[in-house]
Amino acid sequence: MRVKVDADSCQGQQMCSIAAPEVFGSDELGHATVLITGDLPAELHTKARRAQANCPEDAIIIEE
Amino acid sequence: MSTLEENAGPVLDPTSDFNIFDPEFVRDPYPTMHDIRESKCPIAHSERWGGSWFPTRYEDVVAIAQEHETFTSRDIVVVPRAAAAEGAYAGVAAPPITSDPPDHHWHRRLILPVFAPQAVAKYEQSTRDLCNQLIDKFIDKGHADAATDYAQQIPVRVIATMLGVPVEMSDEFTSWVRGVLEIGLTDPKVRLENRINIISFFKQQLEDRKANPRENDLITDLLNSGDKYPVTDQYVMGVCNLMLVAGIDTTWSAIGSSLWHLAQHPEHCERLRSTPELWATAIEELLRAYSPVTMARIVDHDTEFQGCPMKAGDRILMSFPAANRDPRQFDNPDEVILDREHNRHVAFGSGIHRCAGSNLARLELRVALQVWLERIPKFSLVDPASVTWAGGQVHGPRICNVRF
Ligand code: HEM
Ligand code: SF4
C-alpha cells in the first residue's frame, strides 16, 4: 500500500496526521505531507485507511 | 427586520419559518435541525431576519461549501448588515474569510504559516500555565462558572499574544467580539459600535508598527509582505479583525460546550483521565457534536440547488452543526463517542475557507480540558436549567455554573 495527498484538494486540516501520525506530517503552511513515500508497513494500513476516511476534503489517495 | 422584536413570534413550521434566534433554538438547536433534516424540505427557508436558506444534510452543506463560485463569501454573517453606513471603515473586511478567489488565495496563503501545527505548538506551555492560573482563582471555592471564569478567558489571551497586542486588554477584546458576533447580530447599533472599536484599535496598532517595527511580530511581518503580494493597510487591519473575531468566540464556545458535556458525563471524564490516548479522537468528537460555528454564503447568480430556487443575493446559512449530526454521515450522531473512528466532521468548514486556525483551536481545546480534568476530575452542573446559551453565528454556553 502507498499513500499520496492531492495537494489541490488538501486544505490543511490535519485530520490525517491525527489519525495516522506515522504516515502524515505537515509542511510550513499546515498542508499534509506524506512521511512514508514507499510501501507502508502492514501495521500502518488500518491507520492509513482511517486517515483517508477522516479527511474532509477527500484528498488522500491510497494505492493498494 | 434586524431586531429580536421584529422577528419574534411562534415558529409553526421550521421548514418554512425557522428562527435562528428563537430562544429554544439557541438553547438546543438539534431537535429542530433533526425535524428539518428528516422533512420533505431538508433545505429549509425562512423569511425571518431578511430571509435565508438553511441546509441541514451533510452532503448539501459540503456541496455548497465546495461550490465557491456560485455560493460566495462576500457576506458571511448570518443576518444582513442593517445599515450600509460603517463610516470610515466600510472597506475593511475580514480576509480571508470574506474573500473570494482569486484574491482569497494570497489572503489565506499569507497567514497560514503562523497556524501550522509546528508553529502553534509553541503556545502549548503558556496555555497550560494560563489554564492553571485561572483554576487557582476558584478551585478552593468548590464552584465556578465554567463558561465565564474559564472558557471565556483562554482564547482571547492566546490570540492577543499571537497578535502582539496587550493581553491586559483581554476583557475589552472579549466585549468587542461579543458586540460584533453575539449581541450585535440582533442589535445593529451595538454591532457597528464594536466593529469601530476593533478596527480603530488595529489602526493604531498598525501606525505603531510602522513607527516601531518589531521582530517576530505578526503585524510587522504582514505589513512587510508587500514585496510578495499587494498588501494594503485595509488587508492587514482586516486580518487582525478576523483573528480576533474568529479566534475568540468560537474556541471559547467549544471549550464551554465540552465542559458542559463533561459535567454531565462523569464516565467520560473518567475514561479521558485513565486513557490519555483517547484525547485525539475525543477532541474531534466534541468538535463534531457541539460544532459552534454557522457561516453564511451569498448566492452569486440565480440557480437551482436540490430543487430549491435560489436567487442572486439570497443568503444561505451553512449549518455545520446540523451537518455534523446527519445520521446519513455519522452513526448515532446525537451520541458522543469518544473513540469514534470515522469522523469526517465539518466543524471547521469545508473547501477553500476551511478554518485556518484549526490547529490552534484544537490545541487550546485539548489543553483547556486536560488541565481542567487534572485539577477538577469530578464536577457537575449546579442547575442544568440555569445554563444560558448564545447562538446564531456561534453556539455555546455563556453561563455554566458547576460545583466540585
Ligand atoms: C473551535 C474553534 C473554531 C471553530 C469551530 C472554527 C470554525 C471555522 C469555520 C467553520 C470556518 C469556515 C468559514 C467559512 O466556511 O466561511 C473558519 C474559518 C477561519 N477560521 Fe476558524 N474556527 C475556530 C477557531 C479559530 C481560531 C482559534 C482561529 C485563529 C485566529 C481561526 C481562524 C480562522 C480563519 C483565519 C478562517 C478563514 C479561513 C479562510 O477563509 O480561508 N479559527 N473557522
Ligand atoms: S486531512 Fe485531508 S485536508 Fe486535512 S491535511 Fe490531511 S489530507 Fe489535507
Coordinates of C-alpha atoms and ligand atoms in Angstrom, one line a residue:
Chain A
M1 CA 0.0 0.0 0.0
R2 CA 1.2 3.5 -0.9
V3 CA -0.4 6.8 0.0
K4 CA -0.5 10.2 -1.7
V5 CA -2.1 13.6 -1.0
D6 CA -3.8 15.5 -3.7
A7 CA -2.3 18.9 -3.0
D8 CA -5.1 20.8 -4.8
S9 CA -7.7 19.4 -2.5
C10 CA -5.9 19.4 0.8
Q11 CA -6.9 22.3 3.0
G12 CA -4.5 21.6 5.8
Q13 CA -7.0 20.2 8.3
Q14 CA -4.6 17.7 9.8
M15 CA -7.3 15.1 10.4
C16 CA -4.9 12.7 8.6
S17 CA -2.0 13.3 10.9
I18 CA -4.3 12.9 13.9
A19 CA -5.4 9.5 12.6
A20 CA -2.0 8.4 11.3
P21 CA 0.9 10.5 12.7
E22 CA 3.4 7.9 11.4
V23 CA 2.2 8.4 7.9
F24 CA 1.2 12.1 7.5
G25 CA 3.0 15.3 8.6
S26 CA 2.6 18.9 7.7
D27 CA 4.5 21.5 5.7
E28 CA 5.1 25.0 6.8
L29 CA 1.7 26.1 5.6
G30 CA 0.0 23.2 7.5
H31 CA -0.8 21.2 4.4
A32 CA -0.4 17.5 4.6
T33 CA 2.9 15.8 3.7
V34 CA 3.5 12.1 3.3
L35 CA 6.2 10.8 5.6
I36 CA 6.5 7.3 4.2
T37 CA 6.5 7.6 0.4
G38 CA 7.3 3.9 -0.3
D39 CA 5.3 0.9 0.6
L40 CA 3.6 1.2 4.0
P41 CA 4.4 -1.5 6.5
A42 CA 1.3 -3.7 7.1
E43 CA 0.8 -2.5 10.6
L44 CA 0.0 1.0 9.3
H45 CA -2.6 0.0 6.8
T46 CA -5.5 0.4 9.1
K47 CA -4.4 3.8 10.3
A48 CA -3.8 5.0 6.7
R49 CA -7.3 3.9 5.8
R50 CA -8.7 5.7 8.8
A51 CA -6.9 8.8 7.8
Q52 CA -8.4 8.6 4.3
A53 CA -11.9 8.1 5.8
N54 CA -11.4 11.1 8.1
C55 CA -10.1 13.6 5.5
P56 CA -13.0 16.0 5.0
E57 CA -11.6 17.0 1.6
D58 CA -11.2 13.5 0.2
A59 CA -7.6 14.5 -0.5
I60 CA -5.9 11.2 0.4
I61 CA -5.3 8.6 -2.3
I62 CA -4.4 5.1 -1.4
E63 CA -2.9 2.7 -4.0
E64 CA -3.2 -0.9 -2.9
Chain B
M1 CA -36.0 43.2 10.0
S2 CA -33.0 43.3 12.2
T3 CA -34.2 43.2 15.8
L4 CA -35.4 40.5 18.1
E5 CA -38.9 42.1 18.4
E6 CA -39.4 42.4 14.7
N7 CA -38.5 38.7 14.2
A8 CA -40.2 37.2 17.2
G9 CA -43.3 35.1 17.1
P10 CA -44.1 31.4 17.3
V11 CA -42.5 29.1 14.7
L12 CA -45.3 27.0 13.2
D13 CA -43.3 25.0 10.7
P14 CA -39.5 25.1 10.9
T15 CA -39.0 24.2 7.2
S16 CA -40.7 27.4 6.1
D17 CA -40.3 29.7 9.1
F18 CA -37.3 28.8 11.3
N19 CA -35.9 31.4 13.5
I20 CA -32.2 31.1 14.4
F21 CA -32.6 33.4 17.4
D22 CA -35.7 31.7 18.8
P23 CA -34.7 31.2 22.5
E24 CA -35.4 27.5 22.4
F25 CA -33.4 27.0 19.2
V26 CA -30.5 29.0 20.6
R27 CA -30.5 26.7 23.7
D28 CA -30.9 23.4 22.0
P29 CA -30.9 23.6 18.2
Y30 CA -30.6 19.9 17.5
P31 CA -34.2 18.7 17.6
T32 CA -35.2 21.4 15.1
M33 CA -32.3 20.6 12.9
H34 CA -33.4 17.0 13.0
D35 CA -37.0 17.8 12.1
I36 CA -35.9 19.9 9.1
R37 CA -33.3 17.3 8.0
E38 CA -35.9 14.5 8.0
S39 CA -38.7 16.5 6.4
K40 CA -39.5 16.8 2.7
C41 CA -37.5 20.1 2.8
P42 CA -34.1 19.4 4.2
I43 CA -33.1 22.8 2.9
A44 CA -35.4 25.0 4.9
H45 CA -36.3 28.6 4.0
S46 CA -37.4 31.4 6.3
E47 CA -38.4 35.0 5.7
R48 CA -37.2 36.0 9.1
W49 CA -34.0 38.0 9.5
G50 CA -34.0 39.2 6.0
G51 CA -34.6 35.7 4.6
S52 CA -32.3 32.7 4.3
W53 CA -31.9 29.1 3.3
F54 CA -30.9 26.5 5.9
P55 CA -29.4 23.2 4.5
T56 CA -29.3 20.6 7.2
R57 CA -27.8 17.5 5.4
Y58 CA -24.1 16.9 5.5
E59 CA -23.9 16.3 1.7
D60 CA -25.7 19.5 0.9
V61 CA -23.7 21.7 3.3
V62 CA -20.4 20.3 1.9
A63 CA -21.5 20.6 -1.7
I64 CA -22.4 24.3 -1.1
A65 CA -19.1 25.0 0.6
Q66 CA -17.2 23.4 -2.3
E67 CA -19.1 25.5 -4.9
H68 CA -17.5 28.8 -4.0
E69 CA -18.2 30.4 -7.4
T70 CA -21.9 30.1 -7.0
F71 CA -22.0 30.4 -3.3
T72 CA -19.8 33.3 -2.4
S73 CA -18.3 34.6 0.8
R74 CA -19.0 38.3 0.2
D75 CA -21.0 38.3 3.3
I76 CA -20.6 35.5 5.9
V77 CA -22.6 36.9 8.7
V78 CA -25.9 35.0 9.4
V79 CA -28.0 38.2 9.3
P80 CA -27.8 41.1 6.8
R81 CA -26.0 44.2 7.7
A82 CA -28.6 46.7 8.8
A83 CA -27.0 49.9 7.6
A84 CA -24.5 50.3 4.8
A85 CA -23.1 53.2 6.9
E86 CA -20.0 51.8 8.5
G87 CA -18.2 55.1 8.4
A88 CA -14.6 55.3 7.6
Y89 CA -14.1 51.6 8.0
A90 CA -16.7 50.4 5.5
G91 CA -14.0 48.9 3.3
V92 CA -12.3 46.8 6.0
A93 CA -13.4 43.3 5.6
A94 CA -12.2 40.1 7.2
P95 CA -9.8 38.4 4.8
P96 CA -9.5 35.6 4.0
I97 CA -12.9 34.6 5.3
T98 CA -14.7 37.3 3.4
S99 CA -12.5 37.0 0.3
D100 CA -13.4 35.1 -2.9
P101 CA -10.9 33.8 -5.5
P102 CA -8.6 34.9 -6.9
D103 CA -7.6 37.2 -4.0
H104 CA -8.6 34.6 -1.4
H105 CA -5.6 32.6 -2.3
W106 CA -3.0 35.1 -1.2
H107 CA -5.2 36.4 1.5
R108 CA -5.1 32.9 3.1
R109 CA -1.6 32.0 2.0
L110 CA 0.0 34.9 3.9
I111 CA -1.4 33.9 7.2
L112 CA -1.1 30.1 7.0
P113 CA 2.5 29.8 8.3
V114 CA 1.6 31.1 11.8
F115 CA -1.1 28.4 12.1
A116 CA 0.8 25.3 11.0
P117 CA 1.0 22.6 13.7
Q118 CA 4.7 23.2 14.3
A119 CA 4.0 26.9 14.7
V120 CA 1.2 26.7 17.2
A121 CA 2.9 24.1 19.3
K122 CA 4.9 26.9 21.0
Y123 CA 1.7 28.1 22.6
E124 CA 1.1 24.9 24.5
Q125 CA 3.0 25.6 27.6
S126 CA 1.8 29.1 28.1
T127 CA -1.8 28.0 27.5
R128 CA -1.3 25.3 30.1
D129 CA 0.1 27.8 32.6
L130 CA -2.8 30.2 31.9
C131 CA -5.4 27.4 32.5
N132 CA -3.7 26.6 35.8
Q133 CA -3.7 30.2 36.9
L134 CA -7.4 30.5 36.1
I135 CA -8.2 27.4 38.1
D136 CA -6.1 28.6 41.0
K137 CA -8.6 31.5 41.4
F138 CA -11.6 29.4 42.0
I139 CA -10.6 25.8 43.0
D140 CA -10.9 26.5 46.7
K141 CA -14.4 27.8 46.4
G142 CA -15.8 24.5 45.2
H143 CA -17.8 26.1 42.4
A144 CA -17.2 28.2 39.3
D145 CA -18.8 29.4 36.1
A146 CA -17.0 27.1 33.7
A147 CA -18.0 29.5 30.8
T148 CA -17.2 32.9 32.2
D149 CA -14.4 32.1 34.7
Y150 CA -12.6 29.6 32.5
A151 CA -13.5 29.0 28.8
Q152 CA -14.0 32.7 28.0
Q153 CA -10.6 33.7 29.5
I154 CA -8.4 31.3 27.4
P155 CA -8.6 32.0 23.7
V156 CA -8.6 35.8 24.0
R157 CA -5.2 35.7 25.7
V158 CA -3.7 33.3 23.2
I159 CA -4.8 35.4 20.3
A160 CA -3.6 38.7 22.0
T161 CA -0.2 37.1 22.4
M162 CA -0.2 35.9 18.8
L163 CA -1.1 39.4 17.5
G164 CA 1.4 41.1 19.9
V165 CA -1.3 43.3 21.4
P166 CA -1.7 44.0 25.2
V167 CA -3.0 40.9 27.0
E168 CA -4.3 43.2 29.8
M169 CA -6.9 44.4 27.3
S170 CA -8.5 40.9 27.2
D171 CA -11.8 41.9 28.8
E172 CA -12.2 44.7 26.3
F173 CA -11.4 42.4 23.4
T174 CA -13.9 39.9 24.6
S175 CA -16.6 42.6 24.9
W176 CA -15.9 44.0 21.4
V177 CA -16.1 40.5 19.9
R178 CA -19.3 39.7 21.7
G179 CA -20.6 43.1 20.5
V180 CA -19.9 42.1 16.9
L181 CA -20.7 38.4 16.8
E182 CA -23.3 37.9 19.5
I183 CA -25.2 40.8 20.8
G184 CA -24.7 42.8 17.7
L185 CA -26.3 40.3 15.5
T186 CA -29.7 41.3 16.8
D187 CA -28.7 44.9 17.6
P188 CA -27.2 46.7 14.6
K189 CA -26.1 49.7 16.7
V190 CA -24.1 47.6 19.1
R191 CA -22.6 45.7 16.1
L192 CA -21.4 48.9 14.4
E193 CA -20.1 50.4 17.6
N194 CA -17.9 47.4 18.4
R195 CA -16.8 47.0 14.8
I196 CA -15.5 50.5 15.0
N197 CA -13.8 49.8 18.4
I198 CA -12.0 46.8 16.8
I199 CA -10.9 48.5 13.6
S200 CA -9.8 51.7 15.2
F201 CA -7.8 49.8 17.8
F202 CA -5.9 47.9 15.0
K203 CA -5.5 51.1 13.0
Q204 CA -3.5 52.4 16.0
Q205 CA -1.5 49.2 16.2
L206 CA -0.6 49.5 12.5
E207 CA 0.6 53.0 13.0
D208 CA 2.6 51.9 16.0
R209 CA 4.3 49.1 14.0
K210 CA 5.1 51.4 11.1
A211 CA 6.8 53.8 13.5
N212 CA 8.4 51.0 15.6
P213 CA 8.7 47.7 13.7
R214 CA 9.1 44.7 15.9
E215 CA 11.0 41.4 15.5
N216 CA 8.9 38.2 15.2
D217 CA 5.7 40.1 15.1
L218 CA 2.7 39.1 13.0
I219 CA 1.5 42.7 12.3
T220 CA 5.0 43.9 11.3
D221 CA 5.5 40.8 9.1
L222 CA 2.2 41.3 7.4
L223 CA 2.9 45.0 6.7
N224 CA 6.3 44.0 5.3
S225 CA 4.9 41.4 2.9
G226 CA 4.3 44.0 0.2
D227 CA 7.1 42.6 -2.0
K228 CA 5.3 39.3 -2.4
Y229 CA 1.6 40.4 -2.5
P230 CA -0.4 43.6 -3.0
V231 CA -0.7 44.1 0.8
T232 CA -2.7 47.2 1.9
D233 CA -3.4 48.6 5.4
Q234 CA -7.0 47.6 4.9
Y235 CA -5.9 44.0 4.4
V236 CA -3.8 43.9 7.5
M237 CA -6.5 45.5 9.6
G238 CA -9.0 43.1 8.2
V239 CA -6.8 40.1 9.1
C240 CA -6.3 41.3 12.6
N241 CA -10.1 41.9 12.9
L242 CA -10.8 38.4 11.7
M243 CA -8.2 36.8 14.0
L244 CA -9.8 38.5 17.0
V245 CA -13.4 37.7 15.9
A246 CA -12.8 34.2 14.6
G247 CA -10.3 33.1 17.3
I248 CA -12.2 34.1 20.4
D249 CA -15.9 33.3 20.5
T250 CA -15.5 30.1 18.5
T251 CA -12.9 28.4 20.7
W252 CA -14.4 29.7 23.9
S253 CA -17.7 28.2 22.8
A254 CA -16.1 24.8 22.0
I255 CA -14.3 24.7 25.4
G256 CA -17.6 25.7 27.2
S257 CA -19.8 23.2 25.4
S258 CA -17.2 20.4 26.1
L259 CA -17.1 21.2 29.8
W260 CA -20.9 21.4 29.8
H261 CA -20.9 17.9 28.3
L262 CA -18.3 16.5 30.7
A263 CA -20.1 17.9 33.7
Q264 CA -23.0 15.6 32.8
H265 CA -20.9 12.6 31.8
P266 CA -18.6 11.6 34.7
E267 CA -17.9 8.3 32.9
H268 CA -16.3 10.4 30.0
C269 CA -14.1 12.3 32.5
E270 CA -13.0 9.0 34.0
R271 CA -12.2 7.5 30.6
L272 CA -10.2 10.5 29.5
R273 CA -8.2 10.5 32.7
S274 CA -7.4 6.8 32.6
T275 CA -6.9 6.6 28.8
P276 CA -4.9 9.6 27.5
E277 CA -4.6 8.0 24.0
L278 CA -8.3 8.9 23.7
W279 CA -7.7 12.7 23.5
A280 CA -7.0 12.9 19.8
T281 CA -10.3 11.3 18.8
A282 CA -12.2 12.8 21.8
I283 CA -11.4 16.3 20.7
E284 CA -12.6 15.7 17.2
E285 CA -15.8 14.1 18.6
L286 CA -16.6 17.0 20.9
L287 CA -16.0 19.4 18.0
R288 CA -18.4 17.4 15.8
A289 CA -21.1 17.0 18.4
Y290 CA -21.0 20.6 19.6
S291 CA -19.8 22.4 16.5
P292 CA -20.0 26.1 17.4
V293 CA -19.9 27.8 14.1
T294 CA -22.5 28.6 11.4
M295 CA -21.4 30.7 8.4
A296 CA -23.3 32.3 5.6
R297 CA -22.9 32.3 1.8
I298 CA -24.4 34.8 -0.7
V299 CA -25.8 33.3 -3.9
D300 CA -23.9 34.8 -6.9
H301 CA -26.5 34.2 -9.7
D302 CA -29.9 32.6 -9.9
T303 CA -29.6 28.8 -9.6
E304 CA -31.4 25.7 -8.5
F305 CA -29.9 23.6 -5.8
Q306 CA -31.6 20.3 -4.8
G307 CA -34.8 21.6 -6.2
C308 CA -34.6 24.9 -4.3
P309 CA -34.9 28.0 -6.5
M310 CA -32.1 30.2 -5.2
K311 CA -31.9 33.8 -6.4
A312 CA -28.8 36.0 -6.7
G313 CA -28.2 37.7 -3.4
D314 CA -30.0 35.1 -1.3
R315 CA -28.4 34.1 2.0
I316 CA -27.6 30.5 2.9
L317 CA -26.8 29.5 6.4
M318 CA -24.1 26.8 6.3
S319 CA -25.2 24.8 9.3
F320 CA -22.0 22.9 10.1
P321 CA -23.7 21.9 13.4
A322 CA -26.6 20.3 11.5
A323 CA -24.3 18.6 9.0
N324 CA -22.3 17.1 11.8
R325 CA -25.4 15.4 13.3
D326 CA -26.7 13.9 10.0
P327 CA -27.3 10.2 10.5
R328 CA -26.5 9.6 6.8
Q329 CA -22.9 10.5 7.6
F330 CA -22.5 9.6 11.3
D331 CA -23.8 6.5 13.2
N332 CA -25.7 7.6 16.3
P333 CA -25.0 11.2 15.6
D334 CA -26.5 12.5 18.8
E335 CA -24.2 10.4 20.9
V336 CA -20.7 11.5 22.0
I337 CA -18.5 8.5 21.2
L338 CA -15.0 9.5 22.4
D339 CA -13.2 6.9 20.2
R340 CA -15.4 7.5 17.1
E341 CA -13.1 6.2 14.3
H342 CA -14.8 7.6 11.2
N343 CA -15.3 11.3 11.9
R344 CA -15.2 13.4 8.7
H345 CA -16.7 16.3 10.6
V346 CA -17.0 19.8 9.2
A347 CA -16.9 21.9 12.5
F348 CA -14.1 23.8 10.8
G349 CA -15.9 24.1 7.5
S350 CA -15.1 22.6 4.1
G351 CA -13.4 23.7 1.0
I352 CA -11.2 26.7 0.4
H353 CA -12.4 28.6 3.5
R354 CA -11.7 25.7 5.9
C355 CA -10.6 27.1 9.2
A356 CA -7.1 28.4 9.1
G357 CA -6.9 28.4 12.9
S358 CA -8.0 24.8 13.5
N359 CA -4.6 23.6 14.8
L360 CA -4.5 26.3 17.3
A361 CA -8.2 25.8 18.2
R362 CA -7.6 22.1 18.8
L363 CA -4.6 22.8 20.9
E364 CA -6.5 25.2 23.1
L365 CA -9.4 22.9 23.5
R366 CA -7.3 19.9 24.4
V367 CA -5.1 21.8 26.9
A368 CA -8.1 23.5 28.5
L369 CA -9.9 20.2 29.0
Q370 CA -6.8 18.3 30.1
V371 CA -5.8 20.9 32.8
W372 CA -9.4 21.1 34.0
L373 CA -9.6 17.3 34.4
E374 CA -6.2 17.1 36.1
R375 CA -7.3 19.6 38.7
I376 CA -11.0 19.0 38.8
P377 CA -11.7 15.4 38.0
K378 CA -15.2 15.3 39.3
F379 CA -17.7 18.1 38.7
S380 CA -21.3 18.6 37.9
L381 CA -23.8 21.3 36.8
V382 CA -25.2 23.3 39.7
D383 CA -28.6 23.5 37.9
P384 CA -29.0 22.4 34.3
A385 CA -31.8 24.9 33.8
S386 CA -29.7 27.9 34.7
V387 CA -27.2 27.4 31.9
T388 CA -27.5 30.2 29.3
W389 CA -26.5 29.9 25.6
A390 CA -25.5 32.1 22.7
G391 CA -26.5 31.1 19.2
G392 CA -26.9 32.4 15.7
Q393 CA -23.4 32.5 14.3
V394 CA -21.6 30.9 17.3
H395 CA -23.3 28.4 19.6
G396 CA -22.0 27.8 23.1
P397 CA -22.8 28.3 26.8
R398 CA -22.4 31.8 28.3
I399 CA -23.2 31.0 31.9
C400 CA -22.5 27.4 33.1
N401 CA -22.2 27.0 36.9
V402 CA -20.6 23.9 38.1
R403 CA -19.7 22.5 41.5
F404 CA -16.9 20.2 42.5
Ligands
HEM1 C1 -13.2 25.6 17.9 C2 -12.8 26.7 17.3 C3 -13.1 27.1 15.9 C4 -14.1 26.8 15.0 C5 -15.2 25.8 15.3 C6 -13.8 27.5 13.8 C7 -14.6 27.3 12.7 C8 -14.4 27.9 11.5 C9 -15.1 27.7 10.3 C10 -16.4 26.8 10.2 C11 -14.6 28.4 9.3 C12 -15.0 28.4 7.8 C13 -15.7 29.6 7.4 C14 -16.4 29.5 6.1 O1 -16.6 28.4 5.6 O2 -16.9 30.6 5.7 C15 -13.4 29.0 9.8 C16 -12.6 29.9 9.1 C17 -11.5 30.5 9.7 N1 -11.1 30.5 11.0 FE1 -11.8 29.3 12.4 N2 -12.7 28.3 13.9 C18 -12.2 28.1 15.2 C19 -11.1 28.7 15.7 C20 -10.3 29.6 15.1 C21 -9.1 30.2 15.6 C22 -8.6 30.0 17.0 C23 -8.6 31.0 14.6 C24 -7.4 31.8 14.8 C25 -7.3 33.1 14.8 C26 -9.5 30.9 13.5 C27 -9.2 31.5 12.3 C28 -9.9 31.3 11.1 C29 -9.6 31.9 9.8 C30 -8.5 32.8 9.6 C31 -10.6 31.4 8.9 C32 -10.7 31.8 7.5 C33 -10.1 30.8 6.5 C34 -10.4 31.2 5.1 O3 -11.4 31.9 4.8 O4 -9.6 30.8 4.2 N3 -10.5 30.0 13.8 N4 -13.3 28.7 11.2
SF4_2 S1 -7.0 15.6 6.4 FE1 -7.1 15.9 4.3 S2 -7.3 18.1 4.0 FE2 -6.6 17.7 6.0 S3 -4.4 17.9 6.0 FE3 -4.9 15.8 5.7 S4 -5.0 15.5 3.5 FE4 -5.1 17.7 3.9

